XYZ file of C-alpha atoms in Angstrom:
519
model
C -0.183 -0.189 -0.210
C 2.788 2.411 0.402
C 4.509 1.667 -2.792
C 1.009 2.411 -4.137
C 0.613 5.759 -2.698
C 4.436 6.341 -4.009
C 3.031 4.989 -7.368
C 0.226 7.951 -7.589
C 2.375 10.917 -6.528
C 5.368 9.528 -9.081
C 2.653 9.134 -11.916
C 0.841 12.509 -11.044
C 3.993 14.325 -11.216
C 5.534 13.093 -14.247
C 2.005 14.012 -15.997
C 2.370 17.677 -14.607
C 6.418 17.510 -15.626
C 5.431 16.396 -19.218
C 2.577 18.799 -19.696
C 4.792 21.495 -18.553
C 7.367 20.312 -21.466
C 4.607 19.975 -23.892
C 3.502 23.628 -23.762
C 6.979 24.858 -23.142
C 9.699 23.271 -24.650
C 9.311 24.842 -28.126
C 9.402 28.176 -26.869
C 12.456 27.705 -24.786
C 14.562 24.932 -26.746
C 12.683 24.412 -29.742
C 13.581 25.476 -33.625
C 12.955 29.090 -32.720
C 13.305 28.970 -29.096
C 15.356 31.311 -26.764
C 18.190 28.720 -26.567
C 17.606 26.061 -29.320
C 18.546 23.047 -28.328
C 19.482 21.576 -31.723
C 22.524 24.170 -31.707
C 23.401 22.978 -28.169
C 23.736 19.131 -29.751
C 25.473 20.348 -32.334
C 28.266 21.755 -30.872
C 28.467 18.801 -28.783
C 28.723 16.689 -31.550
C 31.425 19.020 -33.135
C 33.641 18.906 -29.604
C 33.448 15.164 -30.195
C 34.711 15.327 -33.766
C 31.134 15.025 -35.049
C 30.882 11.422 -34.011
C 27.867 9.732 -31.717
C 29.763 7.501 -29.774
C 29.662 6.097 -25.812
C 31.708 9.688 -24.722
C 28.873 11.708 -26.633
C 25.659 9.847 -25.106
C 27.798 9.887 -21.648
C 28.250 13.578 -22.240
C 24.752 14.195 -23.223
C 22.470 11.196 -22.628
C 19.225 11.370 -24.603
C 17.603 9.537 -27.551
C 17.502 12.643 -29.613
C 20.666 11.913 -30.813
C 19.129 8.678 -32.846
C 16.040 10.975 -34.470
C 15.958 13.452 -37.445
C 16.809 16.644 -36.203
C 15.230 18.285 -39.265
C 12.050 19.111 -37.311
C 13.039 19.471 -33.577
C 9.578 20.887 -32.645
C 7.938 18.028 -33.834
C 10.189 15.737 -32.061
C 9.748 17.741 -28.420
C 6.460 17.250 -28.968
C 6.105 13.691 -29.531
C 8.725 12.834 -26.520
C 6.680 14.742 -23.832
C 2.962 13.846 -25.663
C 4.161 10.520 -25.592
C 5.544 10.966 -21.692
C 2.323 12.465 -20.979
C 0.308 9.936 -22.457
C 1.583 7.106 -20.874
C 2.297 8.772 -17.456
C -1.547 9.610 -17.756
C -2.540 6.194 -18.214
C -0.506 4.869 -15.847
C -2.101 7.161 -13.493
C -5.708 6.390 -14.459
C -5.516 2.557 -14.136
C -2.969 2.690 -11.387
C -1.015 -0.498 -13.188
C 2.430 -0.229 -14.497
C 5.776 -2.284 -14.994
C 9.615 -1.709 -15.050
C 9.533 -1.524 -18.543
C 7.082 1.338 -19.023
C 8.443 2.708 -15.725
C 12.084 2.636 -17.849
C 10.458 4.529 -20.864
C 9.104 7.447 -18.770
C 12.395 7.806 -17.363
C 14.274 7.683 -20.893
C 11.804 9.976 -21.964
C 12.190 12.555 -19.551
C 15.818 12.337 -19.313
C 16.324 12.829 -23.369
C 13.997 16.245 -22.698
C 16.481 17.367 -19.572
C 19.478 16.543 -21.235
C 18.916 18.227 -24.427
C 20.467 21.274 -23.267
C 21.941 22.085 -20.016
C 21.121 26.174 -20.474
C 17.527 26.547 -19.305
C 15.720 23.581 -18.177
C 18.665 21.523 -16.122
C 19.508 24.507 -13.791
C 16.220 23.815 -12.306
C 16.860 21.228 -9.009
C 13.799 19.813 -9.477
C 14.292 17.945 -12.766
C 17.404 15.853 -11.474
C 15.130 15.317 -8.196
C 12.108 14.100 -10.391
C 14.811 11.968 -12.706
C 16.424 10.460 -9.656
C 12.635 9.789 -7.980
C 11.789 8.072 -11.318
C 14.704 6.096 -11.591
C 13.994 4.413 -8.021
C 10.194 4.021 -9.051
C 11.604 1.921 -11.733
C 12.634 -0.600 -9.205
C 9.173 -0.722 -7.277
C 7.593 -2.092 -10.371
C 7.131 -5.551 -11.309
C 8.790 -6.579 -14.562
C 6.243 -7.662 -16.915
C 2.868 -8.063 -15.478
C 0.848 -4.485 -14.944
C -1.003 -6.076 -11.622
C -1.289 -3.579 -9.055
C 0.081 -6.027 -6.392
C 2.173 -9.202 -8.055
C 2.259 -11.956 -5.794
C 5.717 -13.194 -6.856
C 7.819 -9.803 -6.572
C 7.037 -7.643 -3.778
C 8.509 -4.603 -3.574
C 12.195 -5.130 -2.015
C 13.299 -3.427 0.922
C 16.372 -2.318 -0.467
C 14.267 -0.023 -2.745
C 11.820 1.281 0.533
C 15.561 2.224 1.876
C 16.544 3.863 -1.432
C 13.282 6.273 -1.058
C 14.541 6.750 2.585
C 17.915 7.586 1.945
C 17.001 10.073 -0.746
C 14.955 12.132 1.281
C 17.525 12.377 3.747
C 19.847 13.594 1.412
C 17.394 15.730 0.348
C 16.625 17.262 3.675
C 20.043 17.350 5.266
C 21.836 18.757 1.890
C 19.008 21.649 2.525
C 19.760 22.279 5.975
C 23.500 22.381 5.515
C 23.206 24.439 2.847
C 21.519 27.312 4.664
C 23.891 27.106 7.577
C 27.002 27.040 5.536
C 25.670 29.715 3.505
C 23.879 32.945 4.270
C 24.516 34.182 7.431
C 20.617 35.590 7.726
C 20.319 31.772 8.520
C 22.156 31.575 11.599
C 21.042 34.926 12.592
C 17.434 33.883 12.316
C 16.131 36.378 10.276
C 16.247 35.251 6.349
C 12.260 34.575 7.009
C 12.168 38.534 7.085
C 12.566 38.564 3.374
C 11.723 34.969 2.289
C 7.936 35.461 1.138
C 8.743 38.535 -0.829
C 11.991 37.552 -2.562
C 11.062 33.978 -3.489
C 10.683 33.388 -7.199
C 7.199 33.510 -7.804
C 5.148 34.372 -4.616
C 1.761 33.371 -3.930
C -1.046 35.335 -2.255
C -0.531 33.799 0.816
C 2.966 35.002 0.699
C 1.746 38.417 0.942
C 0.461 37.932 4.484
C 3.040 35.533 5.614
C 5.374 38.295 5.203
C 4.190 40.799 7.216
C 3.972 38.101 10.234
C 6.075 39.651 13.329
C 9.635 39.036 13.778
C 9.131 36.512 16.262
C 7.246 34.297 14.358
C 9.688 34.731 11.046
C 12.431 33.502 13.707
C 10.163 30.788 14.918
C 9.630 29.531 11.242
C 13.617 29.662 11.007
C 13.926 27.403 13.855
C 11.826 24.921 12.512
C 13.031 24.904 9.427
C 16.571 24.181 10.963
C 14.920 21.680 13.160
C 13.204 19.955 9.963
C 16.147 19.982 7.670
C 19.120 19.287 10.176
C 17.647 16.990 12.903
C 14.694 15.180 11.676
C 16.333 13.619 8.648
C 18.353 11.349 11.089
C 14.712 10.018 12.777
C 14.773 7.912 9.491
C 17.672 5.476 11.132
C 16.258 5.180 14.500
C 13.577 2.663 14.438
C 10.109 2.423 13.004
C 8.393 4.868 15.507
C 10.689 7.815 14.505
C 10.743 6.960 10.737
C 7.371 7.055 10.880
C 7.456 10.495 12.946
C 10.269 11.936 10.400
C 7.855 10.875 7.480
C 5.056 13.086 9.172
C 6.938 16.086 9.914
C 8.693 15.891 6.380
C 5.102 15.880 4.871
C 3.533 18.833 6.913
C 6.786 21.056 6.261
C 6.280 20.283 2.516
C 2.455 21.057 2.644
C 3.767 24.556 4.315
C 5.932 25.426 1.530
C 3.074 24.429 -1.042
C 0.529 26.681 0.550
C 3.109 29.908 1.272
C 4.639 29.776 -2.381
C 4.527 28.782 -6.323
C 7.986 26.430 -6.239
C 6.717 24.311 -8.948
C 6.400 20.402 -8.124
C 9.564 20.542 -6.160
C 7.718 20.045 -2.452
C 5.221 17.992 -3.756
C 8.117 15.835 -5.057
C 9.769 15.773 -1.624
C 6.497 14.136 -0.284
C 7.133 10.974 -2.744
C 10.549 9.729 -0.748
C 8.319 10.709 2.700
C 5.937 8.338 2.030
C 8.452 5.538 2.267
C 9.096 6.212 5.944
C 5.504 4.363 6.742
C 4.517 1.391 6.193
C 1.019 -0.669 5.311
C -0.094 -0.833 8.750
C 0.101 3.523 9.269
C -1.635 3.994 5.909
C -4.333 1.100 5.532
C -6.946 3.818 6.407
C -6.217 5.308 2.757
C -7.588 2.562 1.374
C -10.687 0.988 0.545
C -12.056 -2.581 2.450
C -14.235 -3.851 -0.551
C -13.672 -7.009 -1.830
C -10.646 -7.014 -4.489
C -9.263 -3.776 -3.722
C -5.558 -3.622 -2.801
C -6.120 -3.586 1.181
C -8.062 -6.203 0.870
C -5.636 -8.369 -1.407
C -2.647 -6.883 1.139
C -4.731 -8.298 4.470
C -5.268 -11.847 2.153
C -1.536 -12.091 1.404
C -0.680 -11.062 5.029
C -3.162 -13.727 6.216
C -1.344 -16.827 4.340
C 1.972 -15.341 5.513
C 0.953 -15.541 8.958
C -0.427 -19.056 8.461
C 2.811 -20.485 6.961
C 1.672 -20.330 3.306
C 3.920 -19.224 0.732
C 4.148 -19.120 -2.781
C 6.987 -21.074 -4.684
C 9.490 -19.265 -5.778
C 10.055 -19.122 -9.604
C 12.876 -18.883 -11.527
C 12.293 -14.823 -12.360
C 11.932 -14.327 -8.333
C 15.677 -14.797 -7.946
C 16.432 -12.471 -11.209
C 14.683 -10.236 -9.365
C 16.577 -10.473 -6.282
C 19.758 -10.380 -7.909
C 18.718 -6.834 -9.735
C 17.360 -5.648 -6.229
C 20.763 -6.149 -5.064
C 22.715 -4.974 -7.625
C 20.482 -1.411 -7.587
C 21.460 -1.347 -3.960
C 25.084 -1.610 -4.993
C 24.570 1.286 -7.382
C 23.131 3.560 -5.334
C 25.519 2.878 -2.797
C 28.984 3.453 -5.034
C 26.769 6.894 -6.609
C 26.492 8.150 -3.322
C 29.957 8.296 -2.235
C 30.960 11.676 -4.007
C 27.611 13.034 -2.874
C 28.289 12.367 0.909
C 31.826 13.741 0.563
C 30.036 17.043 -1.139
C 27.471 16.634 2.309
C 30.580 16.731 4.313
C 32.657 19.494 2.520
C 32.339 23.017 4.132
C 32.748 24.174 0.043
C 29.130 22.159 -0.185
C 27.606 22.460 -3.884
C 23.636 21.896 -4.141
C 21.741 20.724 -7.279
C 24.289 19.092 -8.711
C 24.970 15.480 -10.627
C 27.992 13.744 -10.824
C 26.781 11.383 -12.967
C 25.370 11.724 -16.647
C 22.092 9.975 -15.669
C 21.381 11.794 -12.974
C 20.792 9.107 -10.596
C 22.057 10.152 -7.618
C 22.381 14.041 -7.029
C 23.295 16.738 -4.577
C 20.333 18.791 -3.398
C 19.535 22.277 -1.502
C 17.486 25.090 -2.063
C 17.989 28.948 -0.815
C 21.549 28.653 0.322
C 21.331 32.670 0.139
C 18.662 34.814 0.315
C 18.145 37.722 -1.749
C 17.164 40.396 0.719
C 15.457 42.910 -1.992
C 13.344 41.816 -4.789
C 14.321 42.988 -8.428
C 12.210 42.698 -11.362
C 13.081 42.946 -15.137
C 10.026 44.592 -16.973
C 10.019 44.585 -20.939
C 8.768 47.741 -22.206
C 8.151 48.539 -26.076
C 7.663 51.674 -28.170
C 6.583 52.715 -31.398
C 8.417 55.699 -31.361
C 11.291 56.456 -34.129
C 13.626 57.489 -31.047
C 13.918 55.648 -28.126
C 15.591 58.806 -26.695
C 12.661 60.793 -27.260
C 11.442 61.867 -23.807
C 8.037 62.247 -25.556
C 8.057 58.621 -26.583
C 5.351 56.194 -24.671
C 6.379 52.937 -23.486
C 4.149 49.903 -23.040
C 4.817 47.038 -20.625
C 4.753 43.264 -21.176
C 3.490 41.312 -18.682
C 4.611 37.769 -17.678
C 2.298 34.901 -16.894
C 3.164 34.874 -13.181
C 6.202 36.721 -12.362
C 5.537 40.606 -10.819
C 4.964 43.080 -13.374
C 1.417 45.312 -12.703
C 1.461 46.363 -9.466
C -2.531 45.630 -9.149
C -2.390 42.169 -10.127
C -2.885 39.605 -7.846
C 0.140 37.123 -7.054
C -0.682 34.015 -8.972
C -1.388 30.531 -7.367
C -0.231 27.798 -9.898
C 1.906 24.886 -8.045
C 2.267 22.176 -8.862
C 2.857 23.886 -12.396
C 5.071 26.270 -13.470
C 6.209 28.612 -15.930
C 9.991 28.318 -16.537
C 10.341 31.992 -18.309
C 9.212 33.303 -15.240
C 11.584 31.306 -12.764
C 14.870 32.102 -15.252
C 13.672 35.773 -15.320
C 14.119 35.690 -11.616
C 17.680 34.703 -11.704
C 18.689 36.939 -14.765
C 17.060 40.004 -12.296
C 19.943 39.306 -10.029
C 22.609 38.924 -12.796
C 23.290 41.198 -15.920
C 21.945 40.663 -19.700
C 25.341 39.930 -20.775
C 25.206 36.748 -18.320
C 21.874 35.734 -19.740
C 22.119 36.468 -23.520
C 18.613 34.794 -24.044
C 17.514 37.799 -22.556
C 17.994 40.081 -25.506
C 16.799 36.855 -27.975
C 13.553 37.521 -26.221
C 13.474 41.081 -27.083
C 14.296 40.535 -30.778
C 11.466 37.862 -30.800
C 8.852 40.401 -29.343
C 10.104 43.126 -31.872
C 8.726 41.024 -34.191
C 5.562 39.713 -32.473
C 7.033 36.406 -33.132
C 3.814 34.158 -32.183
C 5.927 31.347 -30.081
C 7.827 33.806 -27.836
C 4.234 35.765 -27.136
C 2.792 32.391 -25.868
C 5.031 32.932 -23.068
C 3.597 36.429 -22.175
C 0.528 37.103 -20.817
C -0.368 40.464 -21.947
C 1.147 41.904 -25.063
C 0.465 45.971 -25.416
C 1.064 45.936 -29.210
C -1.613 43.172 -29.947
C -3.524 44.104 -33.180
C -0.974 46.939 -33.623
C 1.878 47.071 -35.305
C 4.942 45.441 -33.465
C 7.386 47.930 -31.570
C 10.214 49.694 -33.078
C 11.997 49.204 -29.786
C 12.697 46.954 -27.107
C 14.086 47.743 -23.542
C 14.637 46.221 -20.572
C 14.055 48.621 -17.089
C 15.252 47.505 -13.774
C 12.991 47.702 -10.903
C 13.160 47.210 -6.770
C 9.562 45.600 -6.161
C 8.164 45.500 -2.620
C 4.696 43.931 -1.201
C 2.358 46.767 -0.047
C 1.401 47.350 3.586
C -1.892 45.583 4.114
C -4.416 48.222 4.829
C -1.821 50.812 4.334
C -2.144 53.602 1.351
C -1.203 51.568 -1.663
C -2.833 48.354 -0.609
C -5.973 50.712 -0.603
C -5.315 51.597 -4.059
C -5.681 47.667 -4.902
C -1.962 47.843 -5.203
C -0.341 44.480 -3.814
C 3.138 46.019 -5.027
C 5.123 49.144 -4.700
C 8.041 49.898 -6.789
C 10.957 51.879 -7.893
C 13.192 52.424 -10.634
C 16.981 51.086 -10.378
C 17.919 51.770 -14.060
C 18.056 50.249 -17.217
C 18.768 46.583 -17.497
C 19.425 46.564 -20.858
C 19.275 49.507 -23.640
C 16.808 50.063 -26.359
C 17.410 47.355 -28.856
C 15.323 47.348 -32.433
C 15.372 44.360 -34.619
C 17.870 45.410 -37.488
C 20.571 46.309 -34.910
C 20.433 42.765 -33.626
C 20.863 41.015 -36.845
C 24.588 40.415 -36.025
C 24.339 39.717 -32.588
C 21.650 36.855 -34.074
C 24.482 36.116 -36.261
C 27.241 35.896 -34.201
C 25.130 32.870 -32.388
C 24.076 30.909 -35.067
C 20.282 32.038 -34.036
C 16.979 32.030 -36.654
C 16.750 35.601 -37.443
C 13.200 36.508 -36.452
C 10.597 37.374 -39.020
C 8.362 40.300 -38.169
C 4.716 39.527 -38.304
């Protein structure tokens, strides 16, 4: 029954992940994407002297190497669509086997590893791949039975999930203590709700909690991430307490921010801390249901009745032991990283992303800055009479009166990338200028990532610029809030200067990016 709960969560999140990929990958890494994945693969192939061999596959493991690149958008759609279809069918029927799970894992690995620039930098991608890899070994090899008689889940695999939640939480705790001093001074939560990547409506109110409550939150965070993980090794009762505390912690994070499906995904290995006795109340006792089947199996085992072992059972035992040895071997650099004072987070030491390092918010930004794209139809961008109109993104702050969105577990990758870019420079994020060029051309692919285009139904803008603003939550009940404003802002200065389409031509050519055609 524990495995059944894990299955439900894993396949639900795979549906979300493939849905995000289907809706957004073309715009980000497709033929006309912000950083075309085809160019990345071509550069990798050129580095390995034009060959597609074991070295090439180990550097960028993706089945796209073996497909026709002439229509990359279709490839991305087919891979995401196939993954979405399989995971949705499994979620509805509740039946899967190792083959189906392995196919889903390969499909998602192929999408993530197509480019290292815009997708794989997001830590939850590696966490989903590791969770999915563990999920392969929870499934029976061939049968689609929800409760296979001859191949029950191995305790080795269950402990693989427990080892995962231990590393996730301890890694997150250590990176905080070793990172920003505000975690040690218990002041980080004074800033977190306002400066997190994509705040939700509750974050607005949580931000204005009293200082002592924020300190209490920080202490609870340290306890959950630095102390509670060790409960998993302290016997059944403490392991169950560990699972309860971790799930409650993740639920709090889910309702107080739009952190994609990261916290939903972290609930998955926490479920492995329970046993069937704990979770039995979640299942129906009707004849033929999972709980009824489990009780019958347990009754037979108690009476000393055991099914004869088949040849395949011995193979499965060898596979489970091999799996355990593989996880132990790949965990060596991860453990060394946890013990290192220069710990790195969200890193993979192997190209298949089977065992990874994790961590979140090792440093907290004390001020929220936003990049606001503005366009004008004026001939001269320096004309003081020029009217600059603002573009709105799907979820990130922009319009001061727009309520923060509530979108988890779905997410908009571009909004997250804009958050990272806001405390860097456009030279470090060249795709920002690429996006500006696409907006100058009113390219439909790029505009699908935008919530509001001020030039819709009109001629495209002649110039686009990026303005840098400091954003703060308005005070509840204050002057700005009474005007319907969730945010107040102050201009910092230009993020990038005004650009026009003709002026970007050499910029595009130097990077082999397709020059956008104006609609």
